[in-house]
């Protein structure tokens, strides 16, 4: 459902804004781990993991403005574009979550 994806995209926007502020803050002041920060870390890392899975199943526009929905084309397109970046960043998120 398109509405579910829109809500999830808004959630990822909130996660991005949280990361944009919390990562520099944590690097600068190294606050002690608290239940709220630990929970937020799990929620954010889970959000990015689900986002990666959804990217394998989200149609893409190809040349000529045609919407491509074939899974193999979508997967190859994602693997050749953002997958490596997403995987590396998400791996670091999970390493930080697991270390707390």
Short mmCIF file of C-alpha atoms in Angstrom, two decimals, residues 8-58:
data_model
loop_
_atom_site.label_atom_id
_atom_site.label_comp_id
_atom_site.label_asym_id
_atom_site.label_seq_id
_atom_site.Cartn_x
_atom_site.Cartn_y
_atom_site.Cartn_z
CA UNK A 8 7.57 4.59 6.49
CA UNK A 9 9.40 7.19 4.39
CA UNK A 10 8.39 9.83 6.95
CA UNK A 11 9.77 7.56 9.67
CA UNK A 12 13.07 7.28 7.79
CA UNK A 13 13.14 11.07 7.47
CA UNK A 14 12.73 11.34 11.25
CA UNK A 15 15.49 8.74 11.68
CA UNK A 16 17.78 10.73 9.39
CA UNK A 17 17.14 13.94 11.33
CA UNK A 18 17.77 12.10 14.63
CA UNK A 19 21.02 10.67 13.27
CA UNK A 20 22.12 14.07 11.96
CA UNK A 21 21.92 15.51 15.47
CA UNK A 22 22.65 12.55 17.73
CA UNK A 23 25.80 11.24 16.04
CA UNK A 24 27.79 14.50 16.29
CA UNK A 25 26.46 15.03 19.83
CA UNK A 26 27.52 11.54 20.90
CA UNK A 27 30.94 11.90 19.29
CA UNK A 28 31.56 15.28 20.95
CA UNK A 29 30.24 14.62 24.47
CA UNK A 30 29.98 10.82 24.76
CA UNK A 31 26.86 10.77 26.94
CA UNK A 32 26.35 7.72 29.16
CA UNK A 33 24.11 5.02 27.80
CA UNK A 34 20.56 5.38 29.01
CA UNK A 35 17.50 3.23 28.30
CA UNK A 36 16.11 5.93 26.02
CA UNK A 37 19.31 6.19 23.96
CA UNK A 38 19.66 2.41 23.77
CA UNK A 39 16.05 2.04 22.61
CA UNK A 40 16.49 4.84 20.07
CA UNK A 41 19.58 3.09 18.72
CA UNK A 42 17.67 -0.16 18.23
CA UNK A 43 14.73 1.62 16.58
CA UNK A 44 16.97 3.62 14.23
CA UNK A 45 19.12 0.62 13.23
CA UNK A 46 15.97 -1.46 12.68
CA UNK A 47 14.46 1.31 10.57
CA UNK A 48 17.50 1.41 8.28
CA UNK A 49 17.52 -2.39 8.01
CA UNK A 50 13.85 -2.47 6.98
CA UNK A 51 14.55 0.36 4.55
CA UNK A 52 17.25 -1.75 2.89
CA UNK A 53 14.81 -4.64 2.51
CA UNK A 54 12.18 -2.34 1.05
CA UNK A 55 14.68 -0.95 -1.46
CA UNK A 56 14.95 -4.43 -2.95
CA UNK A 57 11.18 -4.36 -3.51
CA UNK A 58 10.54 -0.78 -4.63
#
